[in-house]
Amino acid sequence: MGKTHPESVVCFPFKNEDAKVFIKNIKEALEHPRVAEVICVGYEKDECYKAVESAVPFLQKEKGKRVHLILQKKLGEKRSGKGDAMNTALTFFINQTPYGRIHFYDADIVTFNREWITKTEEKLDQNFQVARCSFPKAPTDGMITWNITRCGFAYNWPETFLPEIEQPLGGELAFRREIAQELIKDRWVLKYSDWGIDTAYMLAFCQYKAPIYEVYIRNGKLHKLYGQLTDLYTMLVECFTIIQENQSVKIDTNGILYHKDSIDIASVPQEIQHKKAFDVEGTVSLLRENWSPQEKELLDTFPAKIREGMLALQKSGTVDVRFMDPETWYEVYGVLLRYFDQKSLIWSDLLFHLWVARVLNHTFYFASKGFRQAMESLYRMVTSFEHRRRKGPLIRGQIAA
Ligand SMILES: Nc1nc2c(ncn2[C@@H]2O[C@H](COP(=O)(O)OP(=O)(O)O)[C@@H](O)[C@H]2O)c(=O)[nH]1
Ligand SMILES: [Mg+2]
């Protein structure tokens, strides 16, 4: 295929999104000269699916390009979620199309535009096999990314570049066909049919020694927001589970090319710097609610400061989360990696309560001081995880329970 011909496919996984936003994004992708076809992978035939279905003939006619609307297949062993959707798209891409690259974007992004495609394409034209997007985010957004995935990467793989990846859970990325071919042959990747998929792809890219570039998209990703943090319960548990399950996997990123655009905090739009990512008042009460006697007993697994801090939250009139600072979170993380039981709902509830305490600690004592302080504390937390693990008394392998 010549260089001037369209040569990429764009995939949007979707589950009951606002169809207007989604259809605008499909159009935006179709208008890009590098994009040959679009694949939309739905969870089920919901309202959004039906709206897209009726728009497809017009979109195809108007833009002169194919739009495939398919349902996700059950390919993995975990809950059938976004992972199955992405892997269904990869299978379609390899088996039904001849194109050289595949892009993924979330369907609910309000600020999506063709520049995102251009920027990732440019990196794939160079030496990179994978191009990821990162964005400026509100100071209390990305709380699973920071406290679970980036901390987990630092804890498990401190000698690699994994902890430097800005937004490992971001669904905006593009890669070459040879990477897609590897992924669909990889049973370990296919297993992660749930929210673990982004982490699975990231770990797999390292195993394949794929050169990676992270482009920084200044206009930011505005998308459907959350209410209370309970909306994130499943995502939290699934994103932690993949980190725990793979803690003894060896990853060596020496010699793999990895670059990212530099990030200038001063240039982050004011709207993003001051945005509230979740409902703080509603979340405070979550800390006091839903504690079963069994969950309280599990607190005995933790050091006294953490156990007492968490127990006090259930009693006191005012919520005091001062104890759950980034250094204490390191202690929590170590215990969770060792003892968390993914089959136990009680453990999942406890993970949730601990994480909410950390998120509120960040919100009250760091994010409240301003955007710069909020970001600096998060970067410092990940770096401190890395340093403590490098210097720690345990060598990797011993910690794997
Ligand atoms: N097909 C499919 N798409 C999903 C599923 N879960 C989430 N999505 C889509 O994946 C993208 C990211 O999900 P979203 O809820 O926005 O996650 P967040 O932005 O990380 O909070 C969106 O386009 C969702 O519609 C799923 O189970 N199946
Ligand atoms: Mg979203």
CSV table of C-alpha atoms and ligand atoms in Angstrom, one decimal:
chain,number,residue,atom,x,y,z
A,1,MET,CA,0.0,0.0,0.0
A,2,GLY,CA,1.5,3.4,-1.0
A,3,LYS,CA,2.1,6.0,1.6
A,4,THR,CA,-0.5,8.4,0.3
A,5,HIS,CA,-3.3,5.8,0.6
A,6,PRO,CA,-5.4,5.5,3.7
A,7,GLU,CA,-3.8,2.8,5.8
A,8,SER,CA,-5.3,2.7,9.3
A,9,VAL,CA,-8.4,1.5,11.0
A,10,VAL,CA,-9.9,3.3,14.0
A,11,CYS,CA,-11.8,1.3,16.6
A,12,PHE,CA,-14.3,2.6,19.2
A,13,PRO,CA,-15.4,0.2,21.9
A,14,PHE,CA,-18.7,1.4,23.3
A,15,LYS,CA,-21.3,0.6,25.9
A,16,ASN,CA,-24.4,2.7,26.0
A,17,GLU,CA,-22.8,6.0,25.4
A,18,ASP,CA,-24.4,9.3,24.3
A,19,ALA,CA,-24.9,8.5,20.6
A,20,LYS,CA,-24.5,12.1,19.4
A,21,VAL,CA,-21.1,12.4,20.9
A,22,PHE,CA,-20.1,9.0,19.6
A,23,ILE,CA,-21.4,9.6,16.0
A,24,LYS,CA,-19.5,12.9,15.9
A,25,ASN,CA,-16.3,11.0,16.9
A,26,ILE,CA,-16.9,8.4,14.1
A,27,LYS,CA,-17.2,11.3,11.6
A,28,GLU,CA,-14.0,12.9,12.9
A,29,ALA,CA,-12.2,9.6,12.4
A,30,LEU,CA,-13.6,9.0,8.9
A,31,GLU,CA,-12.5,12.5,7.8
A,32,HIS,CA,-8.9,11.7,8.6
A,33,PRO,CA,-7.0,11.0,5.3
A,34,ARG,CA,-5.0,8.1,7.0
A,35,VAL,CA,-8.2,6.3,8.1
A,36,ALA,CA,-9.6,3.7,5.8
A,37,GLU,CA,-12.3,2.2,7.9
A,38,VAL,CA,-13.9,2.5,11.3
A,39,ILE,CA,-14.9,-0.4,13.6
A,40,CYS,CA,-17.4,0.1,16.4
A,41,VAL,CA,-17.6,-2.7,18.9
A,42,GLY,CA,-20.7,-2.6,21.1
A,43,TYR,CA,-21.4,-4.5,24.3
A,44,GLU,CA,-25.0,-5.2,23.3
A,45,LYS,CA,-27.8,-3.9,21.1
A,46,ASP,CA,-28.5,-1.0,23.4
A,47,GLU,CA,-30.1,2.4,22.5
A,48,CYS,CA,-26.7,3.7,21.4
A,49,TYR,CA,-26.0,0.7,19.2
A,50,LYS,CA,-29.4,1.2,17.5
A,51,ALA,CA,-28.7,4.9,16.9
A,52,VAL,CA,-25.3,4.2,15.4
A,53,GLU,CA,-26.9,1.4,13.3
A,54,SER,CA,-29.3,3.8,11.7
A,55,ALA,CA,-26.5,6.4,11.1
A,56,VAL,CA,-24.1,4.0,9.4
A,57,PRO,CA,-25.5,4.1,5.9
A,58,PHE,CA,-25.4,7.9,5.8
A,59,LEU,CA,-21.9,8.0,7.3
A,60,GLN,CA,-20.6,5.5,4.7
A,61,LYS,CA,-22.3,7.4,1.9
A,62,GLU,CA,-21.1,10.8,3.0
A,63,LYS,CA,-17.5,9.8,3.7
A,64,GLY,CA,-17.1,7.0,1.1
A,65,LYS,CA,-15.5,4.7,3.7
A,66,ARG,CA,-16.7,1.5,5.5
A,67,VAL,CA,-18.1,1.6,9.0
A,68,HIS,CA,-18.4,-1.8,10.7
A,69,LEU,CA,-20.7,-2.1,13.6
A,70,ILE,CA,-20.2,-5.4,15.5
A,71,LEU,CA,-20.9,-6.9,18.9
A,72,GLN,CA,-18.1,-8.0,21.1
A,73,LYS,CA,-17.4,-11.8,21.4
A,74,LYS,CA,-16.7,-13.7,24.6
A,75,LEU,CA,-13.0,-14.3,24.2
A,76,GLY,CA,-11.6,-14.0,27.7
A,77,GLU,CA,-11.9,-15.7,31.1
A,78,LYS,CA,-12.7,-12.6,33.2
A,79,ARG,CA,-15.9,-10.6,33.2
A,80,SER,CA,-16.8,-9.8,29.6
A,81,GLY,CA,-16.0,-6.1,29.4
A,82,LYS,CA,-13.9,-3.7,27.5
A,83,GLY,CA,-11.1,-6.3,27.1
A,84,ASP,CA,-13.4,-8.5,25.0
A,85,ALA,CA,-14.4,-5.5,22.9
A,86,MET,CA,-10.8,-4.5,22.1
A,87,ASN,CA,-9.7,-8.1,21.4
A,88,THR,CA,-12.8,-8.6,19.2
A,89,ALA,CA,-11.7,-5.5,17.2
A,90,LEU,CA,-8.2,-6.9,16.9
A,91,THR,CA,-9.4,-10.2,15.5
A,92,PHE,CA,-11.6,-8.4,13.0
A,93,PHE,CA,-8.8,-6.1,12.0
A,94,ILE,CA,-6.4,-9.0,11.3
A,95,ASN,CA,-8.9,-11.4,9.7
A,96,GLN,CA,-11.1,-9.0,7.7
A,97,THR,CA,-8.9,-6.0,6.8
A,98,PRO,CA,-5.5,-5.5,5.1
A,99,TYR,CA,-4.5,-2.3,6.8
A,100,GLY,CA,-1.2,-1.5,8.6
A,101,ARG,CA,-2.3,0.1,11.8
A,102,ILE,CA,-5.1,0.1,14.3
A,103,HIS,CA,-6.1,3.0,16.6
A,104,PHE,CA,-8.4,2.8,19.7
A,105,TYR,CA,-10.4,5.7,21.1
A,106,ASP,CA,-13.1,5.9,23.8
A,107,ALA,CA,-16.5,6.6,22.3
A,108,ASP,CA,-17.5,9.1,25.0
A,109,ILE,CA,-14.8,11.8,24.4
A,110,VAL,CA,-16.2,15.2,23.8
A,111,THR,CA,-12.9,16.8,22.9
A,112,PHE,CA,-11.8,14.1,20.4
A,113,ASN,CA,-10.4,15.5,17.1
A,114,ARG,CA,-8.3,14.3,14.2
A,115,GLU,CA,-5.1,15.8,15.6
A,116,TRP,CA,-5.0,12.8,18.0
A,117,ILE,CA,-4.8,10.5,15.0
A,118,THR,CA,-2.3,12.7,13.2
A,119,LYS,CA,0.0,12.8,16.3
A,120,THR,CA,0.0,9.0,16.9
A,121,GLU,CA,0.4,8.3,13.1
A,122,GLU,CA,3.5,10.5,13.1
A,123,LYS,CA,5.1,8.4,15.7
A,124,LEU,CA,4.3,5.2,14.0
A,125,ASP,CA,5.9,6.6,10.8
A,126,GLN,CA,9.1,6.9,12.8
A,127,ASN,CA,10.7,4.1,14.8
A,128,PHE,CA,7.8,3.4,17.1
A,129,GLN,CA,5.5,0.4,17.0
A,130,VAL,CA,3.1,1.7,19.7
A,131,ALA,CA,1.9,5.3,20.2
A,132,ARG,CA,-0.1,6.2,23.3
A,133,CYS,CA,-1.9,9.4,24.1
A,134,SER,CA,-1.7,11.2,27.4
A,135,PHE,CA,-3.7,14.3,28.5
A,136,PRO,CA,-3.8,16.9,31.2
A,137,LYS,CA,-6.3,15.8,33.8
A,138,ALA,CA,-8.2,17.3,36.7
A,139,PRO,CA,-6.1,17.1,40.0
A,140,THR,CA,-8.4,14.5,41.5
A,141,ASP,CA,-9.0,12.5,38.3
A,142,GLY,CA,-7.0,9.4,37.4
A,143,MET,CA,-7.2,8.0,40.9
A,144,ILE,CA,-7.0,4.4,39.8
A,145,THR,CA,-4.2,5.1,37.3
A,146,TRP,CA,-2.1,6.8,40.0
A,147,ASN,CA,-2.9,4.8,43.2
A,148,ILE,CA,-3.3,1.4,41.6
A,149,THR,CA,-1.6,1.0,38.3
A,150,ARG,CA,1.3,3.5,38.4
A,151,CYS,CA,2.0,2.5,42.0
A,152,GLY,CA,1.7,-1.1,41.1
A,153,PHE,CA,4.1,-0.8,38.2
A,154,ALA,CA,6.6,0.9,40.5
A,155,TYR,CA,6.1,-1.7,43.2
A,156,ASN,CA,6.4,-4.7,41.0
A,157,TRP,CA,8.8,-3.5,38.3
A,158,PRO,CA,10.8,-0.6,39.7
A,159,GLU,CA,13.8,-1.2,37.3
A,160,THR,CA,11.7,-0.7,34.2
A,161,PHE,CA,10.1,2.3,32.4
A,162,LEU,CA,6.6,1.1,33.3
A,163,PRO,CA,6.2,3.5,36.2
A,164,GLU,CA,7.0,6.4,33.8
A,165,ILE,CA,4.0,5.6,31.5
A,166,GLU,CA,1.8,8.6,32.0
A,167,GLN,CA,-1.7,7.1,31.5
A,168,PRO,CA,-1.4,3.3,31.3
A,169,LEU,CA,-5.2,2.9,31.5
A,170,GLY,CA,-5.9,5.5,28.8
A,171,GLY,CA,-7.9,3.9,26.0
A,172,GLU,CA,-6.3,6.1,23.3
A,173,LEU,CA,-3.5,4.4,21.5
A,174,ALA,CA,-2.4,3.1,18.1
A,175,PHE,CA,-0.1,0.3,17.1
A,176,ARG,CA,1.2,-1.5,14.0
A,177,ARG,CA,-0.3,-4.6,12.5
A,178,GLU,CA,2.5,-6.8,13.7
A,179,ILE,CA,1.7,-5.9,17.3
A,180,ALA,CA,-2.0,-6.7,16.8
A,181,GLN,CA,-0.9,-10.0,15.3
A,182,GLU,CA,1.1,-10.8,18.4
A,183,LEU,CA,-1.7,-9.8,20.7
A,184,ILE,CA,-4.4,-12.0,19.2
A,185,LYS,CA,-2.0,-15.0,19.4
A,186,ASP,CA,-1.3,-14.3,23.1
A,187,ARG,CA,-3.6,-16.4,25.3
A,188,TRP,CA,-2.5,-14.5,28.3
A,189,VAL,CA,-3.7,-11.2,26.8
A,190,LEU,CA,-7.0,-12.7,25.5
A,191,LYS,CA,-7.8,-13.8,29.1
A,192,TYR,CA,-8.2,-10.2,30.2
A,193,SER,CA,-11.7,-9.5,28.9
A,194,ASP,CA,-12.4,-6.9,31.6
A,195,TRP,CA,-10.8,-3.6,32.7
A,196,GLY,CA,-7.5,-5.4,33.1
A,197,ILE,CA,-7.0,-5.1,29.3
A,198,ASP,CA,-5.1,-1.8,29.2
A,199,THR,CA,-2.6,-3.1,31.7
A,200,ALA,CA,-2.4,-6.4,29.9
A,201,TYR,CA,-1.6,-4.7,26.6
A,202,MET,CA,1.0,-2.5,28.3
A,203,LEU,CA,2.8,-5.5,29.9
A,204,ALA,CA,2.6,-7.4,26.6
A,205,PHE,CA,4.1,-4.5,24.6
A,206,CYS,CA,7.1,-4.7,27.0
A,207,GLN,CA,7.4,-8.5,26.5
A,208,TYR,CA,7.3,-8.0,22.7
A,209,LYS,CA,10.1,-5.3,23.1
A,210,ALA,CA,7.9,-2.8,21.2
A,211,PRO,CA,9.3,0.8,21.0
A,212,ILE,CA,6.7,3.1,22.5
A,213,TYR,CA,6.0,6.8,22.3
A,214,GLU,CA,3.6,8.8,24.4
A,215,VAL,CA,2.2,11.9,22.8
A,216,TYR,CA,0.8,14.6,25.0
A,217,ILE,CA,-2.5,16.1,23.8
A,218,ARG,CA,-2.8,19.6,25.2
A,219,ASN,CA,-6.5,20.1,24.6
A,220,GLY,CA,-7.2,17.4,27.1
A,221,LYS,CA,-9.7,14.5,27.3
A,222,LEU,CA,-13.1,15.7,28.4
A,223,HIS,CA,-15.5,12.7,28.8
A,224,LYS,CA,-18.5,11.4,30.7
A,225,LEU,CA,-17.8,11.9,34.4
A,226,TYR,CA,-18.5,9.9,37.5
A,227,GLY,CA,-20.8,10.6,40.3
A,228,GLN,CA,-19.7,8.9,43.5
A,229,LEU,CA,-16.6,6.8,43.4
A,230,THR,CA,-18.8,3.7,43.7
A,231,ASP,CA,-19.0,3.9,39.9
A,232,LEU,CA,-15.4,2.9,39.8
A,233,TYR,CA,-15.6,-0.1,42.1
A,234,THR,CA,-15.4,-2.8,39.4
A,235,MET,CA,-12.7,-0.9,37.5
A,236,LEU,CA,-10.7,-0.6,40.7
A,237,VAL,CA,-10.9,-4.3,41.6
A,238,GLU,CA,-10.1,-5.5,38.1
A,239,CYS,CA,-7.2,-3.1,37.6
A,240,PHE,CA,-5.7,-4.1,41.0
A,241,THR,CA,-6.3,-7.8,40.3
A,242,ILE,CA,-4.1,-7.9,37.1
A,243,ILE,CA,-1.3,-6.2,39.0
A,244,GLN,CA,-1.5,-8.7,41.8
A,245,GLU,CA,-1.8,-11.7,39.6
A,246,ASN,CA,1.3,-10.8,37.7
A,247,GLN,CA,3.5,-9.5,40.5
A,248,SER,CA,6.1,-12.3,40.0
A,249,VAL,CA,6.3,-11.9,36.2
A,250,LYS,CA,9.8,-10.7,35.1
A,251,ILE,CA,9.9,-7.7,32.9
A,252,ASP,CA,13.0,-6.3,31.4
A,253,THR,CA,12.7,-3.0,29.5
A,254,ASN,CA,16.4,-2.5,29.0
A,255,GLY,CA,17.1,-1.6,25.4
A,256,ILE,CA,13.5,-0.9,24.5
A,257,LEU,CA,13.0,2.6,23.0
A,258,TYR,CA,10.6,4.6,25.1
A,259,HIS,CA,10.0,8.4,24.7
A,260,LYS,CA,7.4,10.8,25.7
A,261,ASP,CA,6.5,14.4,25.0
A,262,SER,CA,7.5,16.7,27.9
A,263,ILE,CA,4.6,18.0,30.0
A,264,ASP,CA,4.3,21.6,30.9
A,265,ILE,CA,2.1,22.0,33.9
A,266,ALA,CA,1.8,25.8,33.4
A,267,SER,CA,0.1,25.2,30.1
A,268,VAL,CA,-2.7,23.1,31.4
A,269,PRO,CA,-6.0,24.8,30.7
A,270,GLN,CA,-7.5,26.5,33.8
A,271,GLU,CA,-10.8,24.6,33.2
A,272,ILE,CA,-9.0,21.3,33.8
A,273,GLN,CA,-6.9,22.6,36.7
A,274,HIS,CA,-10.0,23.5,38.6
A,275,LYS,CA,-12.3,20.7,37.6
A,276,LYS,CA,-13.8,18.4,40.2
A,277,ALA,CA,-13.5,14.9,39.0
A,278,PHE,CA,-16.0,13.3,41.5
A,279,ASP,CA,-18.6,14.2,44.1
A,280,VAL,CA,-16.5,14.7,47.3
A,281,GLU,CA,-19.4,15.1,49.7
A,282,GLY,CA,-21.1,11.9,48.5
A,283,THR,CA,-17.8,10.0,48.7
A,284,VAL,CA,-17.1,10.9,52.3
A,285,SER,CA,-20.1,9.0,53.5
A,286,LEU,CA,-18.9,5.9,51.6
A,287,LEU,CA,-16.1,5.5,54.1
A,288,ARG,CA,-18.5,5.1,57.0
A,289,GLU,CA,-21.0,2.8,55.2
A,290,ASN,CA,-21.1,-0.9,54.3
A,291,TRP,CA,-18.6,-2.3,56.8
A,292,SER,CA,-19.3,-6.0,57.5
A,293,PRO,CA,-17.8,-7.6,60.7
A,294,GLN,CA,-15.7,-9.8,58.4
A,295,GLU,CA,-14.3,-6.8,56.6
A,296,LYS,CA,-13.3,-5.2,59.9
A,297,GLU,CA,-11.5,-8.5,60.9
A,298,LEU,CA,-9.5,-8.3,57.7
A,299,LEU,CA,-8.0,-5.1,59.0
A,300,ASP,CA,-6.0,-7.2,61.4
A,301,THR,CA,-3.8,-8.0,58.4
A,302,PHE,CA,-2.6,-4.4,58.3
A,303,PRO,CA,-0.1,-2.5,60.5
A,304,ALA,CA,-1.7,-0.9,63.6
A,305,LYS,CA,-1.7,2.7,62.2
A,306,ILE,CA,-3.7,1.7,59.2
A,307,ARG,CA,-6.1,-0.6,61.1
A,308,GLU,CA,-6.8,2.0,63.7
A,309,GLY,CA,-7.2,4.8,61.1
A,310,MET,CA,-9.7,2.8,59.2
A,311,LEU,CA,-11.7,1.7,62.3
A,312,ALA,CA,-11.8,5.4,63.5
A,313,LEU,CA,-13.4,6.4,60.2
A,314,GLN,CA,-16.4,4.2,60.9
A,315,LYS,CA,-17.0,5.8,64.3
A,316,SER,CA,-16.1,9.4,64.3
A,317,GLY,CA,-18.4,12.2,63.3
A,318,THR,CA,-15.8,13.9,61.2
A,319,VAL,CA,-13.9,11.9,58.6
A,320,ASP,CA,-10.1,12.0,59.3
A,321,VAL,CA,-8.1,10.5,56.5
A,322,ARG,CA,-4.8,12.3,57.3
A,323,PHE,CA,-3.1,8.9,58.0
A,324,MET,CA,-3.6,7.6,54.5
A,325,ASP,CA,-0.7,9.7,53.0
A,326,PRO,CA,1.4,8.4,50.0
A,327,GLU,CA,3.9,6.8,52.4
A,328,THR,CA,1.2,4.9,54.3
A,329,TRP,CA,-0.3,3.8,50.9
A,330,TYR,CA,3.0,2.0,50.2
A,331,GLU,CA,2.5,-0.1,53.3
A,332,VAL,CA,-1.2,-0.8,52.4
A,333,TYR,CA,-0.1,-1.7,48.9
A,334,GLY,CA,2.4,-4.3,50.1
A,335,VAL,CA,-0.2,-6.0,52.3
A,336,LEU,CA,-2.8,-6.0,49.4
A,337,LEU,CA,-0.3,-7.6,47.0
A,338,ARG,CA,0.3,-10.3,49.5
A,339,TYR,CA,-3.1,-11.1,50.9
A,340,PHE,CA,-5.8,-9.7,48.6
A,341,ASP,CA,-8.2,-12.5,47.5
A,342,GLN,CA,-9.9,-11.7,44.2
A,343,LYS,CA,-12.6,-14.3,44.9
A,344,SER,CA,-13.6,-12.6,48.1
A,345,LEU,CA,-16.2,-9.8,48.0
A,346,ILE,CA,-15.0,-8.8,51.5
A,347,TRP,CA,-11.5,-8.2,50.2
A,348,SER,CA,-12.9,-6.2,47.3
A,349,ASP,CA,-14.9,-4.0,49.7
A,350,LEU,CA,-11.9,-3.5,51.8
A,351,LEU,CA,-9.7,-2.6,48.8
A,352,PHE,CA,-12.4,-0.1,47.9
A,353,HIS,CA,-12.6,1.5,51.4
A,354,LEU,CA,-8.8,1.8,51.6
A,355,TRP,CA,-8.6,3.4,48.2
A,356,VAL,CA,-11.4,5.8,49.0
A,357,ALA,CA,-9.4,6.9,52.1
A,358,ARG,CA,-6.3,7.5,49.9
A,359,VAL,CA,-8.3,9.4,47.3
A,360,LEU,CA,-9.8,11.7,50.0
A,361,ASN,CA,-6.4,12.2,51.6
A,362,HIS,CA,-5.1,13.3,48.2
A,363,THR,CA,-8.2,15.5,47.7
A,364,PHE,CA,-8.1,17.2,51.1
A,365,TYR,CA,-4.3,17.6,51.7
A,366,PHE,CA,-2.7,17.8,48.3
A,367,ALA,CA,-5.3,18.7,45.5
A,368,SER,CA,-6.7,21.5,47.7
A,369,LYS,CA,-3.3,23.3,47.6
A,370,GLY,CA,-3.5,23.7,43.8
A,371,PHE,CA,-2.9,21.9,40.6
A,372,ARG,CA,0.9,21.9,40.7
A,373,GLN,CA,1.1,20.6,44.3
A,374,ALA,CA,-1.5,17.9,43.5
A,375,MET,CA,0.5,16.6,40.5
A,376,GLU,CA,3.8,16.9,42.3
A,377,SER,CA,2.6,14.7,45.2
A,378,LEU,CA,1.4,12.0,42.8
A,379,TYR,CA,4.7,11.9,40.9
A,380,ARG,CA,6.5,11.9,44.2
A,381,MET,CA,4.4,8.9,45.4
A,382,VAL,CA,5.3,6.8,42.4
A,383,THR,CA,9.0,7.7,42.6
A,384,SER,CA,9.0,6.9,46.3
A,385,PHE,CA,7.4,3.4,45.6
A,386,GLU,CA,10.2,2.9,43.0
A,387,HIS,CA,13.0,3.9,45.4
A,388,ARG,CA,11.7,1.9,48.3
A,389,ARG,CA,11.4,-1.2,46.2
A,390,ARG,CA,14.9,-0.8,44.8
A,391,LYS,CA,16.3,-0.4,48.2
A,392,GLY,CA,13.9,-2.8,49.9
A,393,PRO,CA,15.1,-5.8,51.9
A,394,LEU,CA,13.2,-8.3,49.7
A,395,ILE,CA,14.4,-9.2,46.3
A,396,ARG,CA,11.7,-9.7,43.6
A,397,GLY,CA,10.4,-13.2,43.6
A,398,GLN,CA,10.4,-13.5,47.4
A,399,ILE,CA,7.4,-11.3,47.6
A,400,ALA,CA,5.4,-13.4,45.2
A,401,ALA,CA,3.0,-15.3,47.5
B,1,LIG,N1,-17.9,-2.8,24.0
B,1,LIG,C1,-17.7,-2.4,25.2
B,1,LIG,N2,-17.3,-1.2,25.5
B,1,LIG,C2,-17.1,-0.8,26.7
B,1,LIG,C3,-17.3,-1.7,27.8
B,1,LIG,N3,-17.0,-1.0,29.0
B,1,LIG,C4,-16.7,0.3,28.6
B,1,LIG,N4,-16.7,0.4,27.3
B,1,LIG,C5,-16.3,1.6,26.5
B,1,LIG,O1,-14.9,1.8,26.7
B,1,LIG,C6,-14.7,3.2,26.7
B,1,LIG,C7,-14.1,3.6,28.1
B,1,LIG,O2,-15.1,3.5,29.1
B,1,LIG,P1,-15.5,4.6,30.1
B,1,LIG,O3,-16.6,4.1,30.9
B,1,LIG,O4,-15.6,5.9,29.4
B,1,LIG,O5,-14.1,4.5,31.0
B,1,LIG,P2,-13.3,5.7,31.7
B,1,LIG,O6,-13.3,6.8,30.8
B,1,LIG,O7,-11.9,5.1,31.9
B,1,LIG,O8,-14.0,5.9,33.0
B,1,LIG,C8,-16.0,3.9,26.4
B,1,LIG,O9,-16.1,4.1,25.0
B,1,LIG,C9,-17.0,2.8,26.9
B,1,LIG,O10,-18.3,3.0,26.2
B,1,LIG,C10,-17.7,-3.0,27.5
B,1,LIG,O11,-18.0,-3.8,28.4
B,1,LIG,N5,-17.9,-3.3,26.2
B,2,MG,MG,-14.8,7.8,29.7
